[in-house]
Every structure is written in C-alpha cells, then in structure tokens.
C-alpha cells in the first residue's frame, strides 16, 4: 500500500463519508419507519401496525409473482 493513498492524508474524508452514507441510507430508514404506520395517510402517524405487511402478504397475485 502506498503511503500517498492513505485515507488519513485527506482531512475531512471521514466527515464527508458519514454525510454521504447518511444521504444514502436516511431516506431508506424513513421509508422503513413509515411502513409501520397504521394510518393510510403517511403524514399522520396512526400508531405502530403490521397491517400493511399483512395486506401485502395476503395478496395472492403478489405472492405468485
């Protein structure tokens, strides 16, 4: 490994990487969080529910796809 390619040589690389991965994964985490919403309208939190997962798993067309 060449010493010129060491990550520690670039200041702010760790912070940039953290912001980059937050930019990638935060929207996915928000979608997963809201997928457990009991309310049909996303902007109103209706409590924790697995209703939408049960609906998706009981859909025969989806299961045979």
Tab-separated table of C-alpha atoms in Angstrom:
chain	number	residue	atom	x	y	z
A	1	UNK	CA	0.000	0.000	0.000
A	2	UNK	CA	1.352	3.371	-0.991
A	3	UNK	CA	1.557	5.969	1.795
A	4	UNK	CA	0.246	8.630	-0.610
A	5	UNK	CA	-3.071	6.791	-0.861
A	6	UNK	CA	-3.671	6.701	2.886
A	7	UNK	CA	-7.142	7.967	3.842
A	8	UNK	CA	-5.738	9.849	6.830
A	9	UNK	CA	-3.937	12.126	4.400
A	10	UNK	CA	-7.223	13.711	3.290
A	11	UNK	CA	-8.703	15.914	6.033
A	12	UNK	CA	-12.466	15.764	6.297
A	13	UNK	CA	-12.737	12.461	4.460
A	14	UNK	CA	-14.404	10.777	7.442
A	15	UNK	CA	-16.950	13.568	7.802
A	16	UNK	CA	-17.632	13.550	4.072
A	17	UNK	CA	-18.110	9.777	4.144
A	18	UNK	CA	-20.516	9.999	7.087
A	19	UNK	CA	-22.594	12.685	5.350
A	20	UNK	CA	-22.561	10.714	2.103
A	21	UNK	CA	-23.780	7.493	3.714
A	22	UNK	CA	-26.405	9.379	5.732
A	23	UNK	CA	-27.612	10.884	2.440
A	24	UNK	CA	-27.920	7.367	1.015
A	25	UNK	CA	-29.398	5.478	3.949
A	26	UNK	CA	-31.525	8.054	5.791
A	27	UNK	CA	-34.313	8.047	3.154
A	28	UNK	CA	-34.419	4.245	3.308
A	29	UNK	CA	-34.683	4.361	7.107
A	30	UNK	CA	-37.531	6.890	6.883
A	31	UNK	CA	-39.443	4.690	4.422
A	32	UNK	CA	-38.976	1.639	6.654
A	33	UNK	CA	-40.124	3.643	9.691
A	34	UNK	CA	-43.255	4.923	7.941
A	35	UNK	CA	-44.072	1.484	6.562
A	36	UNK	CA	-45.226	0.558	10.077
A	37	UNK	CA	-47.721	3.454	10.203
A	38	UNK	CA	-51.261	2.291	10.950
A	39	UNK	CA	-52.790	5.303	9.224
A	40	UNK	CA	-53.424	5.266	5.487
A	41	UNK	CA	-52.194	8.865	5.198
A	42	UNK	CA	-48.430	8.992	5.652
A	43	UNK	CA	-48.279	12.483	7.147
A	44	UNK	CA	-50.456	11.462	10.129
A	45	UNK	CA	-48.929	8.897	12.460
A	46	UNK	CA	-51.646	6.461	13.481
A	47	UNK	CA	-49.540	4.181	15.642
A	48	UNK	CA	-47.459	1.088	15.054
A	49	UNK	CA	-49.062	-1.585	12.894
A	50	UNK	CA	-48.191	-4.552	10.708
A	51	UNK	CA	-51.477	-4.162	8.808
A	52	UNK	CA	-49.868	-3.135	5.511
A	53	UNK	CA	-47.421	-6.035	5.623
A	54	UNK	CA	-50.276	-8.464	6.301
A	55	UNK	CA	-52.215	-6.972	3.386
A	56	UNK	CA	-49.248	-7.366	1.064
A	57	UNK	CA	-48.561	-10.936	2.175
A	58	UNK	CA	-52.205	-11.940	1.754
A	59	UNK	CA	-52.263	-10.699	-1.855
A	60	UNK	CA	-52.230	-13.882	-3.967
A	61	UNK	CA	-51.030	-12.125	-7.117
A	62	UNK	CA	-48.088	-10.654	-5.266
A	63	UNK	CA	-47.167	-13.987	-3.718
A	64	UNK	CA	-47.244	-15.842	-7.046
A	65	UNK	CA	-45.228	-13.204	-8.893
